PDB file of C-alpha atoms in Angstrom:
ATOM      1  CA  UNK A   1     -30.056  13.011   8.408  1.00 59.00           C
ATOM      2  CA  UNK A   2     -28.342  14.536   5.380  1.00 72.00           C
ATOM      3  CA  UNK A   3     -25.018  16.204   5.943  1.00 81.00           C
ATOM      4  CA  UNK A   4     -24.368  19.772   4.849  1.00 88.00           C
ATOM      5  CA  UNK A   5     -21.518  20.163   2.379  1.00 89.00           C
ATOM      6  CA  UNK A   6     -18.949  22.843   3.142  1.00 93.00           C
ATOM      7  CA  UNK A   7     -16.732  22.321   0.086  1.00 93.00           C
ATOM      8  CA  UNK A   8     -17.540  20.507  -3.116  1.00 95.00           C
ATOM      9  CA  UNK A   9     -15.036  20.870  -5.924  1.00 97.00           C
ATOM     10  CA  UNK A  10     -15.203  18.433  -8.822  1.00 97.00           C
ATOM     11  CA  UNK A  11     -12.888  18.721 -11.824  1.00 97.00           C
ATOM     12  CA  UNK A  12     -13.611  16.523 -14.875  1.00 98.00           C
ATOM     13  CA  UNK A  13     -15.600  14.302 -12.494  1.00 97.00           C
ATOM     14  CA  UNK A  14     -19.249  13.815 -11.618  1.00 96.00           C
ATOM     15  CA  UNK A  15     -20.935  11.987  -8.768  1.00 96.00           C
ATOM     16  CA  UNK A  16     -24.119   9.942  -8.935  1.00 92.00           C
ATOM     17  CA  UNK A  17     -25.497  11.946  -5.980  1.00 90.00           C
ATOM     18  CA  UNK A  18     -24.627  15.075  -4.051  1.00 89.00           C
ATOM     19  CA  UNK A  19     -21.749  13.709  -1.972  1.00 91.00           C
ATOM     20  CA  UNK A  20     -21.326  10.022  -2.739  1.00 90.00           C
ATOM     21  CA  UNK A  21     -22.139   7.079  -4.897  1.00 94.00           C
ATOM     22  CA  UNK A  22     -20.599   6.226  -8.226  1.00 96.00           C
ATOM     23  CA  UNK A  23     -17.877   8.532  -9.575  1.00 97.00           C
ATOM     24  CA  UNK A  24     -17.474   9.130 -13.319  1.00 98.00           C
ATOM     25  CA  UNK A  25     -14.853  10.713 -15.549  1.00 98.00           C
ATOM     26  CA  UNK A  26     -16.587  13.586 -17.365  1.00 96.00           C
ATOM     27  CA  UNK A  27     -14.455  13.154 -20.491  1.00 97.00           C
ATOM     28  CA  UNK A  28     -15.105   9.489 -21.301  1.00 97.00           C
ATOM     29  CA  UNK A  29     -18.068   8.800 -18.965  1.00 97.00           C
ATOM     30  CA  UNK A  30     -16.304   5.751 -17.489  1.00 97.00           C
ATOM     31  CA  UNK A  31     -17.083   4.730 -13.925  1.00 97.00           C
ATOM     32  CA  UNK A  32     -13.860   5.261 -11.946  1.00 97.00           C
ATOM     33  CA  UNK A  33     -15.062   4.231  -8.497  1.00 97.00           C
ATOM     34  CA  UNK A  34     -17.537   4.525  -5.658  1.00 97.00           C
ATOM     35  CA  UNK A  35     -17.523   6.916  -2.710  1.00 96.00           C
ATOM     36  CA  UNK A  36     -19.403   5.580   0.314  1.00 93.00           C
ATOM     37  CA  UNK A  37     -21.993   8.121   1.501  1.00 84.00           C
ATOM     38  CA  UNK A  38     -21.869   8.000   5.254  1.00 88.00           C
ATOM     39  CA  UNK A  39     -18.466   6.688   6.304  1.00 93.00           C
ATOM     40  CA  UNK A  40     -16.043   9.408   5.195  1.00 94.00           C
ATOM     41  CA  UNK A  41     -15.611  12.888   6.668  1.00 93.00           C
ATOM     42  CA  UNK A  42     -13.397  14.450   4.010  1.00 95.00           C
ATOM     43  CA  UNK A  43     -11.935  13.237   0.731  1.00 96.00           C
ATOM     44  CA  UNK A  44      -9.334  14.663  -1.630  1.00 97.00           C
ATOM     45  CA  UNK A  45      -8.755  12.624  -4.772  1.00 98.00           C
ATOM     46  CA  UNK A  46      -6.649  13.462  -7.833  1.00 98.00           C
ATOM     47  CA  UNK A  47      -6.523  10.948 -10.656  1.00 98.00           C
ATOM     48  CA  UNK A  48      -5.566  10.387 -14.250  1.00 98.00           C
ATOM     49  CA  UNK A  49      -8.197   8.426 -16.121  1.00 98.00           C
ATOM     50  CA  UNK A  50      -7.181   5.864 -18.723  1.00 98.00           C
ATOM     51  CA  UNK A  51      -8.557   8.263 -21.346  1.00 97.00           C
ATOM     52  CA  UNK A  52      -5.853  10.763 -20.348  1.00 97.00           C
ATOM     53  CA  UNK A  53      -8.166  13.204 -18.552  1.00 97.00           C
ATOM     54  CA  UNK A  54      -7.033  14.623 -15.193  1.00 98.00           C
ATOM     55  CA  UNK A  55      -9.768  14.792 -12.584  1.00 98.00           C
ATOM     56  CA  UNK A  56     -10.166  15.643  -8.926  1.00 98.00           C
ATOM     57  CA  UNK A  57     -12.669  15.516  -6.075  1.00 97.00           C
ATOM     58  CA  UNK A  58     -12.664  17.592  -2.898  1.00 97.00           C
ATOM     59  CA  UNK A  59     -15.542  17.113  -0.484  1.00 96.00           C
ATOM     60  CA  UNK A  60     -15.999  17.972   3.170  1.00 92.00           C
ATOM     61  CA  UNK A  61     -18.879  18.918   5.433  1.00 91.00           C
ATOM     62  CA  UNK A  62     -19.899  21.658   7.837  1.00 90.00           C
ATOM     63  CA  UNK A  63     -19.365  19.239  10.755  1.00 88.00           C
ATOM     64  CA  UNK A  64     -16.067  17.783   9.451  1.00 86.00           C
ATOM     65  CA  UNK A  65     -13.139  17.657  11.840  1.00 83.00           C
ATOM     66  CA  UNK A  66      -9.490  17.756  10.860  1.00 86.00           C
ATOM     67  CA  UNK A  67      -8.331  14.175  10.409  1.00 88.00           C
ATOM     68  CA  UNK A  68      -5.622  12.696  12.603  1.00 92.00           C
ATOM     69  CA  UNK A  69      -2.638  11.623  10.511  1.00 91.00           C
ATOM     70  CA  UNK A  70      -1.825   7.960  10.831  1.00 90.00           C
ATOM     71  CA  UNK A  71       0.612   5.565   9.214  1.00 89.00           C
ATOM     72  CA  UNK A  72      -1.891   2.718   8.915  1.00 92.00           C
ATOM     73  CA  UNK A  73      -2.794   1.427   5.468  1.00 94.00           C
ATOM     74  CA  UNK A  74      -6.351   1.115   4.263  1.00 96.00           C
ATOM     75  CA  UNK A  75      -7.467  -2.511   4.067  1.00 96.00           C
ATOM     76  CA  UNK A  76      -9.173  -4.000   1.047  1.00 95.00           C
ATOM     77  CA  UNK A  77     -12.436  -5.848   1.700  1.00 95.00           C
ATOM     78  CA  UNK A  78     -14.426  -6.919  -1.372  1.00 93.00           C
ATOM     79  CA  UNK A  79     -12.571  -4.368  -3.546  1.00 92.00           C
ATOM     80  CA  UNK A  80     -13.404  -1.517  -1.144  1.00 96.00           C
ATOM     81  CA  UNK A  81     -10.745   0.515   0.625  1.00 97.00           C
ATOM     82  CA  UNK A  82     -11.737   0.303   4.288  1.00 97.00           C
ATOM     83  CA  UNK A  83     -10.659   1.790   7.610  1.00 97.00           C
ATOM     84  CA  UNK A  84      -8.453  -0.803   9.349  1.00 96.00           C
ATOM     85  CA  UNK A  85      -9.803   0.168  12.773  1.00 95.00           C
ATOM     86  CA  UNK A  86     -13.465  -0.689  12.161  1.00 92.00           C
ATOM     87  CA  UNK A  87     -13.525  -2.125   8.588  1.00 95.00           C
ATOM     88  CA  UNK A  88     -15.922   0.625   7.443  1.00 94.00           C
ATOM     89  CA  UNK A  89     -15.831   0.895   3.648  1.00 96.00           C
ATOM     90  CA  UNK A  90     -14.709   4.378   2.561  1.00 97.00           C
ATOM     91  CA  UNK A  91     -14.074   4.343  -1.189  1.00 97.00           C
ATOM     92  CA  UNK A  92     -13.531   2.071  -4.170  1.00 97.00           C
ATOM     93  CA  UNK A  93     -11.158   3.098  -6.950  1.00 97.00           C
ATOM     94  CA  UNK A  94     -11.428   0.955 -10.051  1.00 96.00           C
ATOM     95  CA  UNK A  95      -7.713   0.423 -10.762  1.00 93.00           C
ATOM     96  CA  UNK A  96      -8.386  -0.863 -14.263  1.00 96.00           C
ATOM     97  CA  UNK A  97     -10.167   2.437 -15.118  1.00 96.00           C
ATOM     98  CA  UNK A  98      -7.541   4.875 -13.819  1.00 97.00           C
ATOM     99  CA  UNK A  99      -3.894   5.199 -14.765  1.00 97.00           C
ATOM    100  CA  UNK A 100      -2.886   6.701 -11.407  1.00 97.00           C
ATOM    101  CA  UNK A 101      -4.325   8.448  -8.368  1.00 97.00           C
ATOM    102  CA  UNK A 102      -3.446  10.167  -5.136  1.00 98.00           C
ATOM    103  CA  UNK A 103      -5.936  10.277  -2.306  1.00 97.00           C
ATOM    104  CA  UNK A 104      -6.456  11.464   1.254  1.00 96.00           C
ATOM    105  CA  UNK A 105      -9.602  10.305   3.004  1.00 97.00           C
ATOM    106  CA  UNK A 106     -10.746  10.719   6.617  1.00 96.00           C
ATOM    107  CA  UNK A 107     -12.875   8.083   8.350  1.00 96.00           C
ATOM    108  CA  UNK A 108     -15.921   9.656   9.993  1.00 94.00           C
ATOM    109  CA  UNK A 109     -16.100   7.164  12.880  1.00 93.00           C
ATOM    110  CA  UNK A 110     -12.468   7.201  14.096  1.00 94.00           C
ATOM    111  CA  UNK A 111     -11.172  10.470  12.606  1.00 94.00           C
ATOM    112  CA  UNK A 112      -8.061   8.871  11.059  1.00 96.00           C
ATOM    113  CA  UNK A 113      -6.794  10.370   7.785  1.00 96.00           C
ATOM    114  CA  UNK A 114      -5.421   7.843   5.319  1.00 96.00           C
ATOM    115  CA  UNK A 115      -3.276   8.498   2.245  1.00 95.00           C
ATOM    116  CA  UNK A 116      -2.938   6.259  -0.773  1.00 94.00           C
ATOM    117  CA  UNK A 117      -0.990   6.662  -4.010  1.00 95.00           C
ATOM    118  CA  UNK A 118      -1.056   4.448  -7.081  1.00 92.00           C
TER     119      UNK A 118
END
């Protein structure tokens, strides 16, 4: 069943679908990553693309819950950033396409909120 978006704010960014899939920089049209459809509950991403454009993504849903802060690091499995508790893939950021980024993402299954900065 499709989830109902509560907030969707994209700046200089577009998504392949309504709330997931491939993410693109609107300035240079480069693919900057992939947001997994069904495994995240909320995502906040700010990035600087290699082209110099600043972009951001804020997505959450009507049924989202406030994430529990944790000190655990996301694990990398096949270039995907995954929840370390259940190995669910959450997001892929293509490091070679972005200069820097800051992200908070909440895992839908365990409710943990992870932060990552590059």
